[in-house]
mmCIF file of C-alpha atoms and ligand atoms in Angstrom:
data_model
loop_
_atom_site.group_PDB
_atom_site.id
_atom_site.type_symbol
_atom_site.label_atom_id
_atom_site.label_comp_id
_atom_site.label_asym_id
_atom_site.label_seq_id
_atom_site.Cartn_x
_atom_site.Cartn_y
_atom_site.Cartn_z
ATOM 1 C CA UNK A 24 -66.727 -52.149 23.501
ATOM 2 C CA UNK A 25 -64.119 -51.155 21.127
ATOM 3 C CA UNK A 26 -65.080 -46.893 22.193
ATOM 4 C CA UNK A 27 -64.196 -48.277 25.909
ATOM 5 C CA UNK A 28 -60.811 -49.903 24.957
ATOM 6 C CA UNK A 29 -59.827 -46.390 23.173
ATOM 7 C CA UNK A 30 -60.808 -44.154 26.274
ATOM 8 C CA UNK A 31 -59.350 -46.248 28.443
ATOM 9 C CA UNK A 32 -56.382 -45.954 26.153
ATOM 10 C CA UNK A 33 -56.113 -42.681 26.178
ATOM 11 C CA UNK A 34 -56.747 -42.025 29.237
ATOM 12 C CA UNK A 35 -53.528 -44.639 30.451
ATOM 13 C CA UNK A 36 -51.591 -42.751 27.710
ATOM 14 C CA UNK A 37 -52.208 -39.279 29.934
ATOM 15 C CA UNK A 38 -51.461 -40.860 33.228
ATOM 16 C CA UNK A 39 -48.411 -42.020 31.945
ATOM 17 C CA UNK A 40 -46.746 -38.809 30.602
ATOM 18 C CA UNK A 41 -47.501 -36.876 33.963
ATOM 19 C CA UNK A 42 -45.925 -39.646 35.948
ATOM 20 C CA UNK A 43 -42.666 -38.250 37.742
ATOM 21 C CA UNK A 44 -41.674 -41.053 39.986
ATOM 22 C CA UNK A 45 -41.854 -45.113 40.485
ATOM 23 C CA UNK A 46 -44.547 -45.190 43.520
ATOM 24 C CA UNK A 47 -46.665 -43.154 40.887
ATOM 25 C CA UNK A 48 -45.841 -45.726 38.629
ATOM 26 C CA UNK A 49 -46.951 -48.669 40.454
ATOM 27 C CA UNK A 50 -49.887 -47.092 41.194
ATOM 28 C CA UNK A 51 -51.126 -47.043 37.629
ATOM 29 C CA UNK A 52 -49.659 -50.713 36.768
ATOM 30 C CA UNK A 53 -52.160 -52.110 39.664
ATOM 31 C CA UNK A 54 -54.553 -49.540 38.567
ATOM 32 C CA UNK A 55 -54.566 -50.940 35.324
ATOM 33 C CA UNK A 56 -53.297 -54.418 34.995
ATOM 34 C CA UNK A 57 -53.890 -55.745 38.774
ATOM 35 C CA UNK A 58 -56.609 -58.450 39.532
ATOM 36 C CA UNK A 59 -59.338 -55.425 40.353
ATOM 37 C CA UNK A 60 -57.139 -53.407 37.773
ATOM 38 C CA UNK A 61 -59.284 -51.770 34.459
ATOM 39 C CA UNK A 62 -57.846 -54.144 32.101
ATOM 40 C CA UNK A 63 -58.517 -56.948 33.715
ATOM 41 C CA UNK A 64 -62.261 -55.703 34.237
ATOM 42 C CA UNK A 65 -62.361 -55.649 30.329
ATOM 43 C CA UNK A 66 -61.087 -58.983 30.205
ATOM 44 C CA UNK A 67 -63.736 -60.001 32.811
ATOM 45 C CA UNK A 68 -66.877 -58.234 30.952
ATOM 46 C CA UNK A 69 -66.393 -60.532 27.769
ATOM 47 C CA UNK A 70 -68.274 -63.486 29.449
ATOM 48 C CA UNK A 71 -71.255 -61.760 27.933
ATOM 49 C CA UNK A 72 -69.749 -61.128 24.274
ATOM 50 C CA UNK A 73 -71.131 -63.489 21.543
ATOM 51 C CA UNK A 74 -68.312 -65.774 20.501
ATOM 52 C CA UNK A 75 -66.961 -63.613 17.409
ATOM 53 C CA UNK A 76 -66.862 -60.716 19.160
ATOM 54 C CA UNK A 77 -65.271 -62.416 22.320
ATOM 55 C CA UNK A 78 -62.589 -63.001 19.202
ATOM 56 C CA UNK A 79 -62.187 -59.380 18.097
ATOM 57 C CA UNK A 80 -62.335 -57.516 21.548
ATOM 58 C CA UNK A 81 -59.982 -60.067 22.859
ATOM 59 C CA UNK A 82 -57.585 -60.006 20.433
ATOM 60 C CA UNK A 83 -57.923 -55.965 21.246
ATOM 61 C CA UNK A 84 -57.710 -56.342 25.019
ATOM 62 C CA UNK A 85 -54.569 -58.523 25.179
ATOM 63 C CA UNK A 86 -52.838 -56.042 22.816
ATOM 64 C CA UNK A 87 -53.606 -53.082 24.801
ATOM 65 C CA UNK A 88 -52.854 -55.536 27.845
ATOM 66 C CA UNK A 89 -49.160 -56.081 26.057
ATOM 67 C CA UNK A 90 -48.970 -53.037 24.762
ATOM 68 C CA UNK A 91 -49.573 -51.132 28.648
ATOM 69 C CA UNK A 92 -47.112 -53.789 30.253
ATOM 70 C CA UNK A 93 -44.336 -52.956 27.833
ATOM 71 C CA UNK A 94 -44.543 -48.875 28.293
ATOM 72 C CA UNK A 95 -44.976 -49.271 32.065
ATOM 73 C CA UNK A 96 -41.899 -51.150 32.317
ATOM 74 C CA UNK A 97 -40.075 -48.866 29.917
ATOM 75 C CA UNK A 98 -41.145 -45.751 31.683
ATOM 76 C CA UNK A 99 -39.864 -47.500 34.688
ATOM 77 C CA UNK A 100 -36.558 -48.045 33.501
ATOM 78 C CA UNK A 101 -36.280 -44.561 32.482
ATOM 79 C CA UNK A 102 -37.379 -43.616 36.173
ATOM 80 C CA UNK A 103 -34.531 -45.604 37.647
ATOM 81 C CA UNK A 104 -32.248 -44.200 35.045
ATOM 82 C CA UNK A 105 -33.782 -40.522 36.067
ATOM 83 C CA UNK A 106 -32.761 -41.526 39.733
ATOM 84 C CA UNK A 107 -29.215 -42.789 39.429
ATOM 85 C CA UNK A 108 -28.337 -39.646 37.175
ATOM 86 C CA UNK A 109 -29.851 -37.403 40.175
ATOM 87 C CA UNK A 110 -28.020 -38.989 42.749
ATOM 88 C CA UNK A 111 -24.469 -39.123 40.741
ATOM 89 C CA UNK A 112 -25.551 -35.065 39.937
ATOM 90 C CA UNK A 113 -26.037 -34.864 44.141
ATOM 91 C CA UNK A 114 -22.736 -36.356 44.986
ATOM 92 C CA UNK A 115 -19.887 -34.146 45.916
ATOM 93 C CA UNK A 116 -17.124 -33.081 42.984
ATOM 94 C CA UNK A 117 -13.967 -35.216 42.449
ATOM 95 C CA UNK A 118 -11.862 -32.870 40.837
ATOM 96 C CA UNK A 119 -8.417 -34.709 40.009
ATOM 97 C CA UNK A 120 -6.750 -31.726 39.707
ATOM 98 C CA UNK A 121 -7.404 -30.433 43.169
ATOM 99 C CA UNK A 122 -4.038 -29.846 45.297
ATOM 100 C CA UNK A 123 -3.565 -32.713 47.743
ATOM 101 C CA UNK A 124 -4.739 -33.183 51.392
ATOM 102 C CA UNK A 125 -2.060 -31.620 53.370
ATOM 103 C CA UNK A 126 -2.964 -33.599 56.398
ATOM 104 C CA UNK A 127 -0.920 -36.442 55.529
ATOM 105 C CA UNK A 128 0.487 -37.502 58.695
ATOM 106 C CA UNK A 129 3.693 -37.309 60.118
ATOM 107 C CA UNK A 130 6.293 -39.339 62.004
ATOM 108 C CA UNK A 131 5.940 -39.672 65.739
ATOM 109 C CA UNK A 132 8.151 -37.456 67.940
ATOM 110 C CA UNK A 133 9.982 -40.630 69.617
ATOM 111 C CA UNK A 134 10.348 -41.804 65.908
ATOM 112 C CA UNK A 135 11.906 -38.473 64.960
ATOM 113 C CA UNK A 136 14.523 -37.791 68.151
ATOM 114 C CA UNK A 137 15.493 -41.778 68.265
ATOM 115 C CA UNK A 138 16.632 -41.126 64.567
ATOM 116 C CA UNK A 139 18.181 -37.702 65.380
ATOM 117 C CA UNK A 140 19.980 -39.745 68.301
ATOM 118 C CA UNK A 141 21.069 -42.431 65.494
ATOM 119 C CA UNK A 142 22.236 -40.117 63.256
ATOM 120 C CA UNK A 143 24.439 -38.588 65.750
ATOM 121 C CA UNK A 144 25.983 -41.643 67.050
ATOM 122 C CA UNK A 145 26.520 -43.036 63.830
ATOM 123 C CA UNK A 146 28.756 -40.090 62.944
ATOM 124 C CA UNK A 147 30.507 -40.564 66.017
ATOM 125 C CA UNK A 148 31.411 -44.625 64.421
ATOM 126 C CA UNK A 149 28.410 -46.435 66.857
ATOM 127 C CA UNK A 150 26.173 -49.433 65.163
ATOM 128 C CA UNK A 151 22.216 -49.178 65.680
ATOM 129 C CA UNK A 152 21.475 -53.036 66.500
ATOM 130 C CA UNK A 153 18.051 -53.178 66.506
ATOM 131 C CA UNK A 154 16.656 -56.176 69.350
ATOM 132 C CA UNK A 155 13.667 -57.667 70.274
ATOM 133 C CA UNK A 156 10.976 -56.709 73.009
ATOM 134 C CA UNK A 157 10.507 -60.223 74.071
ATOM 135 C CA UNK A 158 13.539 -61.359 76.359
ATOM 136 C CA UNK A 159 14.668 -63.973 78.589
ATOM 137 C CA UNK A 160 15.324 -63.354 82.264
ATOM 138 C CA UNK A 161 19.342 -64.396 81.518
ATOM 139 C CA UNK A 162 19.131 -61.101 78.775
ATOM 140 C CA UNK A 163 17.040 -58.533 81.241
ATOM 141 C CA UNK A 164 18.347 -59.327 84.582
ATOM 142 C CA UNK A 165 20.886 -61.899 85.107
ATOM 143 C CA UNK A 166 23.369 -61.162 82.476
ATOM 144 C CA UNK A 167 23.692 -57.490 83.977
ATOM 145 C CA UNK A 168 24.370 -58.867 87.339
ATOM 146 C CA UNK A 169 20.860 -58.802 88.939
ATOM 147 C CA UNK A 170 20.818 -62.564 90.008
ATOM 148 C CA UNK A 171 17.179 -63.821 91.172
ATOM 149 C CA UNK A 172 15.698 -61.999 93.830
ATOM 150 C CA UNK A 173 17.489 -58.824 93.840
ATOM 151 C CA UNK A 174 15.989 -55.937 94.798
ATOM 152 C CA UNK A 175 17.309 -53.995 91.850
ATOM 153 C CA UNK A 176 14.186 -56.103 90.647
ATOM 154 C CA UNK A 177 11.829 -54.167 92.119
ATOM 155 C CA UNK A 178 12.185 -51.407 90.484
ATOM 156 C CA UNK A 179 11.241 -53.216 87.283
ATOM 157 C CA UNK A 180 8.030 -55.459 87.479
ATOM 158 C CA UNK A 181 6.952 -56.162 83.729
ATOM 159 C CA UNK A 182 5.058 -58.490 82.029
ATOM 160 C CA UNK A 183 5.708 -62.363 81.813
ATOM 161 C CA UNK A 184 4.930 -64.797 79.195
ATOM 162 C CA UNK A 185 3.823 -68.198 80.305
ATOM 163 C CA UNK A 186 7.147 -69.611 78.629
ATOM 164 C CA UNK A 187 9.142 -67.658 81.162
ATOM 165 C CA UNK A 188 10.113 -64.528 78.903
ATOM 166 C CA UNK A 189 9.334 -61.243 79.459
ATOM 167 C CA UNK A 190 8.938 -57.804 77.878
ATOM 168 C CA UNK A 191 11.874 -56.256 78.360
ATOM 169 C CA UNK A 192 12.278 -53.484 80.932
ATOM 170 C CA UNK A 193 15.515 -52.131 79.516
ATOM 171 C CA UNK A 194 17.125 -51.902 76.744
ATOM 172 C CA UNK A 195 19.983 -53.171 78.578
ATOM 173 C CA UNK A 196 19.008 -56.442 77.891
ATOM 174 C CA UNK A 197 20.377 -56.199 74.693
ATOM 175 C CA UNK A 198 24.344 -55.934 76.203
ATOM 176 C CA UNK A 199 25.178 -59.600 76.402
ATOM 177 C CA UNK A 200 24.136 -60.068 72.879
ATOM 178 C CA UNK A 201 26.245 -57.332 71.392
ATOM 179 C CA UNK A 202 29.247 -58.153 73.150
ATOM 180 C CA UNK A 203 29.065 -61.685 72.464
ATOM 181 C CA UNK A 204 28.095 -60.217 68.879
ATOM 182 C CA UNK A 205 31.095 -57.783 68.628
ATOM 183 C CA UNK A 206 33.852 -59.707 71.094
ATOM 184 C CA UNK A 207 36.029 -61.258 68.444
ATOM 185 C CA UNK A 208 36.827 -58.125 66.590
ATOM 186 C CA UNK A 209 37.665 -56.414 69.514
ATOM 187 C CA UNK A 210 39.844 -59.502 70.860
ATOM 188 C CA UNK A 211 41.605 -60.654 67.539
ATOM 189 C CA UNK A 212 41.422 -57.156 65.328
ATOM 190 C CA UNK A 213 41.512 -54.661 68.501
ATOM 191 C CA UNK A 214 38.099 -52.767 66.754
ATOM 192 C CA UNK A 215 35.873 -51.206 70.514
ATOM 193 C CA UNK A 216 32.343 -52.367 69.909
ATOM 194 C CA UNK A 217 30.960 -49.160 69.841
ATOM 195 C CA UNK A 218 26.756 -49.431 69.482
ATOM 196 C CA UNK A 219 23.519 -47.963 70.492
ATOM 197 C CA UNK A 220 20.385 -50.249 70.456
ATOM 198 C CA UNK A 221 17.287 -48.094 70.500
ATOM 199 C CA UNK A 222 13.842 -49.828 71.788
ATOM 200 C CA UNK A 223 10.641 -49.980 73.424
ATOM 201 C CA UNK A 224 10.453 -50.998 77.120
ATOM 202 C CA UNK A 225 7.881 -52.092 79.601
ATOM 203 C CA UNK A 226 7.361 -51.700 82.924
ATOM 204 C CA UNK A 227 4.208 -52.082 85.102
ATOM 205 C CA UNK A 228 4.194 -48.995 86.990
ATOM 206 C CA UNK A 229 1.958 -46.316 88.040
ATOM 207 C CA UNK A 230 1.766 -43.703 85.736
ATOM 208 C CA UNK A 231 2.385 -39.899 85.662
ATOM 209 C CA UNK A 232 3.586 -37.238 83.783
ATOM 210 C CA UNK A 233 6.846 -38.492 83.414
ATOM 211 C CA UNK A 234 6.388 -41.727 83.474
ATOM 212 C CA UNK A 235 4.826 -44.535 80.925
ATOM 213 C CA UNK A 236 4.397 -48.373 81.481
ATOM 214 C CA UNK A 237 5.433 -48.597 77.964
ATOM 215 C CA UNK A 238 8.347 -46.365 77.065
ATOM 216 C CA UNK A 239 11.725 -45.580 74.491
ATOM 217 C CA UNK A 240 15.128 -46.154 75.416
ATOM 218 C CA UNK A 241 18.216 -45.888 73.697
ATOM 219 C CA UNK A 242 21.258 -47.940 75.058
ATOM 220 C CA UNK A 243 24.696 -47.274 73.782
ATOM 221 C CA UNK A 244 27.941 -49.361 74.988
ATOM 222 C CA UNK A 245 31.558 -48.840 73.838
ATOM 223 C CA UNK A 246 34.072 -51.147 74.990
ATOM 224 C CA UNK A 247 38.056 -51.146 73.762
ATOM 225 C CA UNK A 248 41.188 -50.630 75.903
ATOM 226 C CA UNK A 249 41.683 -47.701 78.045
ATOM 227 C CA UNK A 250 37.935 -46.627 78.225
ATOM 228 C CA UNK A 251 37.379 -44.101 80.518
ATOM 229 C CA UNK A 252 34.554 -41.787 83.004
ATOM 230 C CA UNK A 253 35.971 -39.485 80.417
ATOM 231 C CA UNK A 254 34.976 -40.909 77.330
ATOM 232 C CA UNK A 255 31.539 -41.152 78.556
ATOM 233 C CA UNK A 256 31.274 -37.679 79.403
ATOM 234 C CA UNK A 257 32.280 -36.610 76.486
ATOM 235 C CA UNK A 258 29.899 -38.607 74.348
ATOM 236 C CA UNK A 259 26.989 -37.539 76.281
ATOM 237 C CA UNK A 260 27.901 -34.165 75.811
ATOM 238 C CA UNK A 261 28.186 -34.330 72.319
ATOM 239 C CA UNK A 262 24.849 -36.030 72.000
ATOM 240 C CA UNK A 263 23.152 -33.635 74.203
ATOM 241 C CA UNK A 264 24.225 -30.371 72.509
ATOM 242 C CA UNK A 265 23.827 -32.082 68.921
ATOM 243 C CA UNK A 266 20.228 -33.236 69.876
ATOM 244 C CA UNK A 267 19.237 -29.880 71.399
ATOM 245 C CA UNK A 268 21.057 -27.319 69.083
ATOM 246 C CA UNK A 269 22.105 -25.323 72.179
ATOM 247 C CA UNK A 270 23.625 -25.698 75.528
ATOM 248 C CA UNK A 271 21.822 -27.537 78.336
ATOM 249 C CA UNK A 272 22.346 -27.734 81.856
ATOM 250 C CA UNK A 273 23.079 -31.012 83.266
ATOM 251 C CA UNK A 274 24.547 -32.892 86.251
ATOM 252 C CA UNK A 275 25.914 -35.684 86.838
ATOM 253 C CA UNK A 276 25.262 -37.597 90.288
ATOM 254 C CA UNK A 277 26.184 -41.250 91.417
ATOM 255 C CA UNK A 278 23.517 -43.904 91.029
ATOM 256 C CA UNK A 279 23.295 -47.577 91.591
ATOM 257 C CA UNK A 280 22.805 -50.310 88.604
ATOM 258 C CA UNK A 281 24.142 -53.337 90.006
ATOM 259 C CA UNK A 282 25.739 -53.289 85.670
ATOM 260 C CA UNK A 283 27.823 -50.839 86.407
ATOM 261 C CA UNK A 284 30.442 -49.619 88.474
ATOM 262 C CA UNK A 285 30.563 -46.713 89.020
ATOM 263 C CA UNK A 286 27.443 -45.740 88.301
ATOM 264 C CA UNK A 287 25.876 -42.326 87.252
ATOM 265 C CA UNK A 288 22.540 -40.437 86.839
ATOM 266 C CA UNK A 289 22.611 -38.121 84.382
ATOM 267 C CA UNK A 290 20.307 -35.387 84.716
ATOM 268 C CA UNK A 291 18.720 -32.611 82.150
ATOM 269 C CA UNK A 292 17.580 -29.363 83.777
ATOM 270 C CA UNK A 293 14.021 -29.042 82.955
ATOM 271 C CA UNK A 294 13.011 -27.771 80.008
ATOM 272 C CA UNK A 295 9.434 -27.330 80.456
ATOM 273 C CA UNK A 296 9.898 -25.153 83.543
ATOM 274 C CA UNK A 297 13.238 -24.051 82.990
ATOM 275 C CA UNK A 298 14.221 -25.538 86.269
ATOM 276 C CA UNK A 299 11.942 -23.828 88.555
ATOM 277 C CA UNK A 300 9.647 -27.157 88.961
ATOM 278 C CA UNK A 301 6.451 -28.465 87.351
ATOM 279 C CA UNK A 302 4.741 -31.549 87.014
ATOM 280 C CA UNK A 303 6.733 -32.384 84.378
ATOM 281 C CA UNK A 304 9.574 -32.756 86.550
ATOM 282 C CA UNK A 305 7.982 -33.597 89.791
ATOM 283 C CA UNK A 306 8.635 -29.956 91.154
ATOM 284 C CA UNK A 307 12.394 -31.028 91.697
ATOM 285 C CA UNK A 308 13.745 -28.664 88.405
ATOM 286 C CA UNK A 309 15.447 -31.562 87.184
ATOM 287 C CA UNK A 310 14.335 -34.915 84.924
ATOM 288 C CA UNK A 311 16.383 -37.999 84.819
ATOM 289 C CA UNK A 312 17.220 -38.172 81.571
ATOM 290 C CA UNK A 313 20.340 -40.349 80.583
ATOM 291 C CA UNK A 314 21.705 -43.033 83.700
ATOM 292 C CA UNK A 315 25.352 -44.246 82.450
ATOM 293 C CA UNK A 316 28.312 -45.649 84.182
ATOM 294 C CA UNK A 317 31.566 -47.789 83.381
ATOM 295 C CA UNK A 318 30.428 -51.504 83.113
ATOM 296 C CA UNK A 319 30.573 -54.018 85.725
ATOM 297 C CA UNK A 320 33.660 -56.731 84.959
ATOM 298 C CA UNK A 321 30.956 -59.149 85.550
ATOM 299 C CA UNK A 322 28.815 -58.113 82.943
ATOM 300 C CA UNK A 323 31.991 -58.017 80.596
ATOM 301 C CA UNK A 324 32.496 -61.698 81.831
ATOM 302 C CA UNK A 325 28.750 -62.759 80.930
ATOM 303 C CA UNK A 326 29.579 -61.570 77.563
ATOM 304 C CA UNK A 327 32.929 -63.223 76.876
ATOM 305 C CA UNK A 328 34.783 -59.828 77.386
ATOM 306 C CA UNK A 329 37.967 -59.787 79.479
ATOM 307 C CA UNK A 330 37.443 -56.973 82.573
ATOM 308 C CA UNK A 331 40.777 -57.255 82.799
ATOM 309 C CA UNK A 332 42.610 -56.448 79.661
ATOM 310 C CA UNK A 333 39.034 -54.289 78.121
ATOM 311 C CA UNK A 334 36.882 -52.003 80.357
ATOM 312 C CA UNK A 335 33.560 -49.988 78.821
ATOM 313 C CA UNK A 336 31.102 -46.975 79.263
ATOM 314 C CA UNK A 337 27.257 -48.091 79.198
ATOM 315 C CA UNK A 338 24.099 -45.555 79.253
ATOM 316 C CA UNK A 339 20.465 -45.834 78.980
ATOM 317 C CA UNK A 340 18.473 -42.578 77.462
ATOM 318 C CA UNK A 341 15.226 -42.052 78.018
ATOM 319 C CA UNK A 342 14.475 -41.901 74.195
ATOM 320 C CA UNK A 343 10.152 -40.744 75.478
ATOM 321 C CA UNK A 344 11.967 -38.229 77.791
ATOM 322 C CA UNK A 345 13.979 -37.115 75.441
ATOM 323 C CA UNK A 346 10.968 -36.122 73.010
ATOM 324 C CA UNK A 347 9.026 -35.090 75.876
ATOM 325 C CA UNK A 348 12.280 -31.932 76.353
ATOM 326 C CA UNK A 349 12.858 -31.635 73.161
ATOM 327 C CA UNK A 350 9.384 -30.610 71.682
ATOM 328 C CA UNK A 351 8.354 -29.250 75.004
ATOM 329 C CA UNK A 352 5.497 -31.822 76.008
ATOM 330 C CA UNK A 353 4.349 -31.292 79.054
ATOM 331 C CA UNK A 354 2.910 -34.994 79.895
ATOM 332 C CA UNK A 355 4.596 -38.260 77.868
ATOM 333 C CA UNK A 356 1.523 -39.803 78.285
ATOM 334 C CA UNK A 357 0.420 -37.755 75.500
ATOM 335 C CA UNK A 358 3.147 -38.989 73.313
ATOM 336 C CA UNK A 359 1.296 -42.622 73.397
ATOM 337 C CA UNK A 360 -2.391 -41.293 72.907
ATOM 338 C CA UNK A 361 -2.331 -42.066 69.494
ATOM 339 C CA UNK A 362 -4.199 -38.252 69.113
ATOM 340 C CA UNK A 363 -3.353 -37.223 65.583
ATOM 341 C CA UNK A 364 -3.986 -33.665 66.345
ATOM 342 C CA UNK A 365 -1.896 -33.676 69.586
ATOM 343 C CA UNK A 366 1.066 -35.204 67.642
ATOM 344 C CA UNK A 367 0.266 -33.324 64.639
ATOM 345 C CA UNK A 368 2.055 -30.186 65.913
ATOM 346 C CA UNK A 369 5.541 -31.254 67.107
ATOM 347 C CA UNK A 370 6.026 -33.120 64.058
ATOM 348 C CA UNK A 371 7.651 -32.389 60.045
ATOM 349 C CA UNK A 372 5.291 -34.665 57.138
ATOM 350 C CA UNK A 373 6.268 -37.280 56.417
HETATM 351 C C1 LIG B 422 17.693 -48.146 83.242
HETATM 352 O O1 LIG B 422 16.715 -48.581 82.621
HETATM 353 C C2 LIG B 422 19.070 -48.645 82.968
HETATM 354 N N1 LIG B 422 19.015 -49.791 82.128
HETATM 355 C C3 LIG B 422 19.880 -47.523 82.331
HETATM 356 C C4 LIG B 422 21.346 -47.741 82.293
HETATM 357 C C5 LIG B 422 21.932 -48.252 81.150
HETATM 358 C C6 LIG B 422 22.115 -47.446 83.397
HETATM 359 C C7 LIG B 422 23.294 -48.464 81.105
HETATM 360 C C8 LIG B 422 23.489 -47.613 83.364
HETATM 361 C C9 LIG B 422 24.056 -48.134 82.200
HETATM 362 P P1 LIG B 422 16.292 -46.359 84.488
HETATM 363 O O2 LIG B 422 15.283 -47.285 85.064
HETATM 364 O O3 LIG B 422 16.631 -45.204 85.328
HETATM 365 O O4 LIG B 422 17.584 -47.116 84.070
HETATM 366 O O5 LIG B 422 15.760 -45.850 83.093
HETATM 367 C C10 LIG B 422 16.586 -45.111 82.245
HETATM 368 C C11 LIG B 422 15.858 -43.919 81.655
HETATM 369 O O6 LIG B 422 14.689 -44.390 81.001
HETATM 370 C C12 LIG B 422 15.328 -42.931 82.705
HETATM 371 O O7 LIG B 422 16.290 -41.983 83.049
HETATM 372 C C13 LIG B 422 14.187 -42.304 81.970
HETATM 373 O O8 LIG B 422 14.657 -41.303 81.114
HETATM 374 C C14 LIG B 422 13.660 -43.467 81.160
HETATM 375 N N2 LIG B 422 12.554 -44.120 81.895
HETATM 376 C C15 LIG B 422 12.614 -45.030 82.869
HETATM 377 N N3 LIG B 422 11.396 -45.391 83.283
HETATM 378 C C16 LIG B 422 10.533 -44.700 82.525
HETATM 379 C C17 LIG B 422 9.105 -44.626 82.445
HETATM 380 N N4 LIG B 422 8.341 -45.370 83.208
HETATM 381 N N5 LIG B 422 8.557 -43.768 81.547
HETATM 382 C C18 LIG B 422 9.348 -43.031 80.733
HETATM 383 N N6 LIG B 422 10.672 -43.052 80.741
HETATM 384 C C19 LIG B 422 11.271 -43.872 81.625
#
């Protein structure tokens, strides 16, 4: 009985060095120490041993038992360990030392003209207020003289909160604030609130090329004694040639905002076309760009402001537009499509 312990031996001894992988493994552990397993069958045959030699063979059988459980489970663990050092070998190179990922990102166009616009301005002695997108219908429409129910409302449908508010449609709605803001230094120390308030607007409107239901504009307001048309001009020109680093051709045309009086559109000749008409432009050569005018004494009123003793300029850029011209996209839509790759190319890293 003994001879059959010592082949068996062996023979689990040479199984066990050619085994490469766990499956292989298991395969010998049931082979060998299962319930039909060869160990077991030894275990089984001693019902016919006399009583001493049930004693000796057992004692035999258990170790060999003990002896196979302990170098199948170490051969195991050195499997697993064999697997993990494979897999870590498999796995690409981290090499610290590598130059970095020059895909980084980059600011947004809007994000990059609306500070250009800033910049200029503040050099010029404006504030940048910054103001929120959620606004009451006193900010957005009645403080600029658009009472209930005038059709200047039409033109900007947006989106309502149940509370009444809105989302802004213009960043007018930020003119009552700043006057009431700025109205005591210009009434007791004679300082014109001069300030631009960029921001995103809202309007629920069909889209196209150049238009988005969410958009960028800047405002800008300056209001002192003896503000004129003039004035106005003059800082729109300044912005326009500093933003553009070259001479543009725009006009200047009377339009109607019931918050101002007169009232102007200012146009950009189109820069994607170069005024011969595209999409872009709706085939007229020309994109409205930059509406400004000399603000109504009502509005002045509605913000504690004198229209008699103080008068103002007021304009609204189209901050998307203004991206759209300067880095030659040819639909704004693009500029809110959140494509990396699109963006990628107008843009400086970060
Ligand atoms: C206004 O929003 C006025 N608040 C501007 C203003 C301010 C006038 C102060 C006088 C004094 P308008 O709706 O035209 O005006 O919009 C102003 C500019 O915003 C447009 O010229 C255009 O450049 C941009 N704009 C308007 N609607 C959209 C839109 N849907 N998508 C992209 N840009 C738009």
């Amino acid at each position: 009985m003994n001879d059959k312990i010592a082949s068996l031996k062996s023979q689990f001894e040479e199984q066990l060095a050619n085994v490469l992988e766990t499956a292989q493994l298991e395969e010998i552990r049931v082979a060998y120490l299962g319930k039909k397993g060869s160990i077991t069958d030894l275990l089984k045959g001693m019902k016919d041993l006399s009583n001493e030699e049930k004693k000796t063979f057992g004692q035999h059988v258990n170790m060999f038992k003990a002896e196979a459980t302990e170098k199948i489970g170490a051969k195991m663990k050195e499997l697993k360990e064999l697997q993990i050092k494979k897999e870590i070998e498999s796995m690409p190179v981290f090499d610290v030392s590598m130059p970095a990922d020059t895909a980084r990102g980059s600011y947004h166009p809007i994000t990059l003209v609306q500070r250009e616009c800033e910049r200029i301005f503040k050099s010029m002695g404006f504030h940048v207020e910054d103001y929120s997108e959620i606004v009451t219908d006193y900010e957005c429409f009645e403080s600029l003289n658009i009472p209930k129910h005038h059709p200047a409302r039409d033109m900007q449908d947006t989106y309502y909160l149940d509370n009444g508010q809105l989302l802004k449609t213009q960043t007018s709605a930020a003119q009552n604030a700043i006057y009431k803001k700025y109205k005591d230094d210009l009434i007791n120390k004679n300082i014109p609130i001069k300030a631009v308030f960029p921001g995103r607007c809202f309007r629920n409107e069909a889209t196209d090329a150049c238009h988005e239901n969410t958009f960028f504009q800047m405002e800008g307001v300056m209001v002192g004694k003896d503000i004129n048309i003039s004035n106005l001009i003059f800082f729109m020109k300044t912005m326009l040639s500093e933003v553009f680093q070259r001479d543009i051709k725009v006009r200047l045309r009377p339009g109607f905002f019931p918050f101002v009086e007169p009232g102007f559109e200012l146009d950009i000749n189109c820069l994607i076309c170069g005024g011969e008409g595209c999409s872009s432009c709706k085939h007229s050569g020309w994109l409205e760009l930059c509406p400004c005018g000399m603000i109504h004494p009502e509005v002045l009123k509605a913000g504690g402001i004198d229209p008699e003793e103080y008068t103002g300029f007021a304009f609204g850029l189209g901050l998307t537009r203004l991206a759209m011209m300067k880095y030659g996209i040819k639909d704004l839509r693009d500029l809110n499509s959140g494509n990396l790759k699109a963006m990628d190319q107008f843009t400086d890293d970060m």
